[in-house]
Short mmCIF file of C-alpha atoms in Angstrom, two decimals:
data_model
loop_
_atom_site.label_atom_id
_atom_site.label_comp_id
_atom_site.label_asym_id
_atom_site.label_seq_id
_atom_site.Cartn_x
_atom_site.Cartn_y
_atom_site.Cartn_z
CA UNK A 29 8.92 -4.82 4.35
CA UNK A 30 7.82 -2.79 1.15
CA UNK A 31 3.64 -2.09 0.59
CA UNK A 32 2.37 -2.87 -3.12
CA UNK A 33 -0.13 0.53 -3.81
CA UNK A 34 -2.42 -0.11 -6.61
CA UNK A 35 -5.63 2.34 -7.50
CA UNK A 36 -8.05 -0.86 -9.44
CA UNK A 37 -10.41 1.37 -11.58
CA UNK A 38 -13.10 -1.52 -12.40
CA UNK A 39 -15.42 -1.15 -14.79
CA UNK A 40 -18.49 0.14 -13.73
CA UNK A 41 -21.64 -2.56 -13.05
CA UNK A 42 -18.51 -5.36 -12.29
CA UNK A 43 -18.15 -4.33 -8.34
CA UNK A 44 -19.83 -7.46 -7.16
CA UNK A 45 -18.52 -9.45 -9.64
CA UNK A 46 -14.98 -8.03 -8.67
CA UNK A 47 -15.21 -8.21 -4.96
CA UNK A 48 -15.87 -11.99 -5.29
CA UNK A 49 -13.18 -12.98 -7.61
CA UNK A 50 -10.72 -10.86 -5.73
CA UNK A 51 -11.84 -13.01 -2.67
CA UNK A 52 -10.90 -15.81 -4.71
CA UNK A 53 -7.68 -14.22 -5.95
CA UNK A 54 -6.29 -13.44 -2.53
CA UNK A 55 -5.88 -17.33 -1.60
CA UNK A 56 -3.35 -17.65 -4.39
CA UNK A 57 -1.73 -14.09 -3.54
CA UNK A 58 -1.37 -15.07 0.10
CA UNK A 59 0.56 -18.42 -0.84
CA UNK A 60 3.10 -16.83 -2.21
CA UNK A 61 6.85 -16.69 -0.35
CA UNK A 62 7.21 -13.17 0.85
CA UNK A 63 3.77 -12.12 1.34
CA UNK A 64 2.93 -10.43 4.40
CA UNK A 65 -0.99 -9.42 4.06
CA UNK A 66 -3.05 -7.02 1.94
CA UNK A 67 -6.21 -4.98 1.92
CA UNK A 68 -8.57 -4.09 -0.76
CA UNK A 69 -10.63 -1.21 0.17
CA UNK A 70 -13.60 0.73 -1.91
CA UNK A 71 -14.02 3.97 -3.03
CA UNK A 72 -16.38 6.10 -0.85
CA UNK A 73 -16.62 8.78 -4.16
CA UNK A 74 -15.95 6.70 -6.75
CA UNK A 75 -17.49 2.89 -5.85
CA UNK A 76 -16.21 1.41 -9.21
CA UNK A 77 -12.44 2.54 -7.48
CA UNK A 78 -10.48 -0.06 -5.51
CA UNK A 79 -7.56 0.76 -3.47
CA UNK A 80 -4.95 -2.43 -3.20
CA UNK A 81 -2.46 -2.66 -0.27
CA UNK A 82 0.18 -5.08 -0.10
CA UNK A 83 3.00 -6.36 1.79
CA UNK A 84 5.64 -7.87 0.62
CA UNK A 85 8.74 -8.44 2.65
CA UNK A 86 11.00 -7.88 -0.50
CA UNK A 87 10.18 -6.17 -4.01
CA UNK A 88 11.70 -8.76 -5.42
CA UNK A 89 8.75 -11.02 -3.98
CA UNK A 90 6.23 -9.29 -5.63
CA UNK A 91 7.91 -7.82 -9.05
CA UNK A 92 10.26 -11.42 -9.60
CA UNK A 93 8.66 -14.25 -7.09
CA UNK A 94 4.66 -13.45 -7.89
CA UNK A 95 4.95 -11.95 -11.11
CA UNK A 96 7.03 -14.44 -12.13
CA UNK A 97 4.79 -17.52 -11.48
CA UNK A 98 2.41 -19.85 -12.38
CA UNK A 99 -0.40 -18.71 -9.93
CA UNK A 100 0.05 -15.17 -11.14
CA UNK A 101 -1.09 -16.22 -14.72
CA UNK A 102 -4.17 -17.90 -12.64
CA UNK A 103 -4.58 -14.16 -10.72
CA UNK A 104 -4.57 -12.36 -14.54
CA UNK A 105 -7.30 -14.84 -15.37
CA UNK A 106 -10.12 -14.03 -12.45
CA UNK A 107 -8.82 -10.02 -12.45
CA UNK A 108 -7.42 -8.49 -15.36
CA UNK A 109 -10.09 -8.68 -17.52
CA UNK A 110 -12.04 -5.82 -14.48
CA UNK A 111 -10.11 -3.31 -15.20
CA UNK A 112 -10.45 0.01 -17.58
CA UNK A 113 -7.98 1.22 -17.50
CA UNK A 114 -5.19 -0.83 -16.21
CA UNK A 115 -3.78 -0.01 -13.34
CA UNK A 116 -0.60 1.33 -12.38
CA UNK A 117 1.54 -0.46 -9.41
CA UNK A 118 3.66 1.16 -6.97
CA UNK A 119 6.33 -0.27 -4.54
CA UNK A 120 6.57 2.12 -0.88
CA UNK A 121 9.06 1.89 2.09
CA UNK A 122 7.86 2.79 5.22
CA UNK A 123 8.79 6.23 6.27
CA UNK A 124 6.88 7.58 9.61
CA UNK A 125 4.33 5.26 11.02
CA UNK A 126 1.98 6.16 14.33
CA UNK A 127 -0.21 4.25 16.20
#
């Protein structure tokens, strides 16, 4: 299991507009082979921030199987066009977890 990290800076004034095409977003995100959940979460300090968690149980899910499909061309259409800037993705293996 690997965890997609992305920091979403939208563009300020978008936030609602955001939060419900990301709603919208996550059904095709959740199809996908390999997914194993996600979270979006908000920005106490910054509210135009988004942080994006997601598993995947291979990188090669997310950076080949999702990026590589049809319904990720769909997921550019409702999200991309949020963002300023873009966003930069990061892949993370689980080191120490606690409970």
């Amino acid at each position: 299991m690997i965890t997609e990290h992305a920091l979403l800076p939208v563009r300020p004034g978008q936030e609602g507009a955001f939060e419900a095409a990301f709603r919208e977003a996550s059904a095709i995100i959740s199809a996908m082979p390999g997914f194993g959940g996600l979270s979006l979460s908000r920005s106490i300090e910054e509210g135009s921030k988004y942080l994006l968690l997601v598993e995947w149980d291979r990188l090669e899910d997310h950076t080949e199987g999702f990026r590589g499909s049809a319904e990720y061309q769909q997921w550019k259409k409702l999200l991309h066009h949020f963002y300023e800037p873009f966003p930069t993705v990061e892949h993370y293996s689980k080191v120490v977890t606690a409970t």
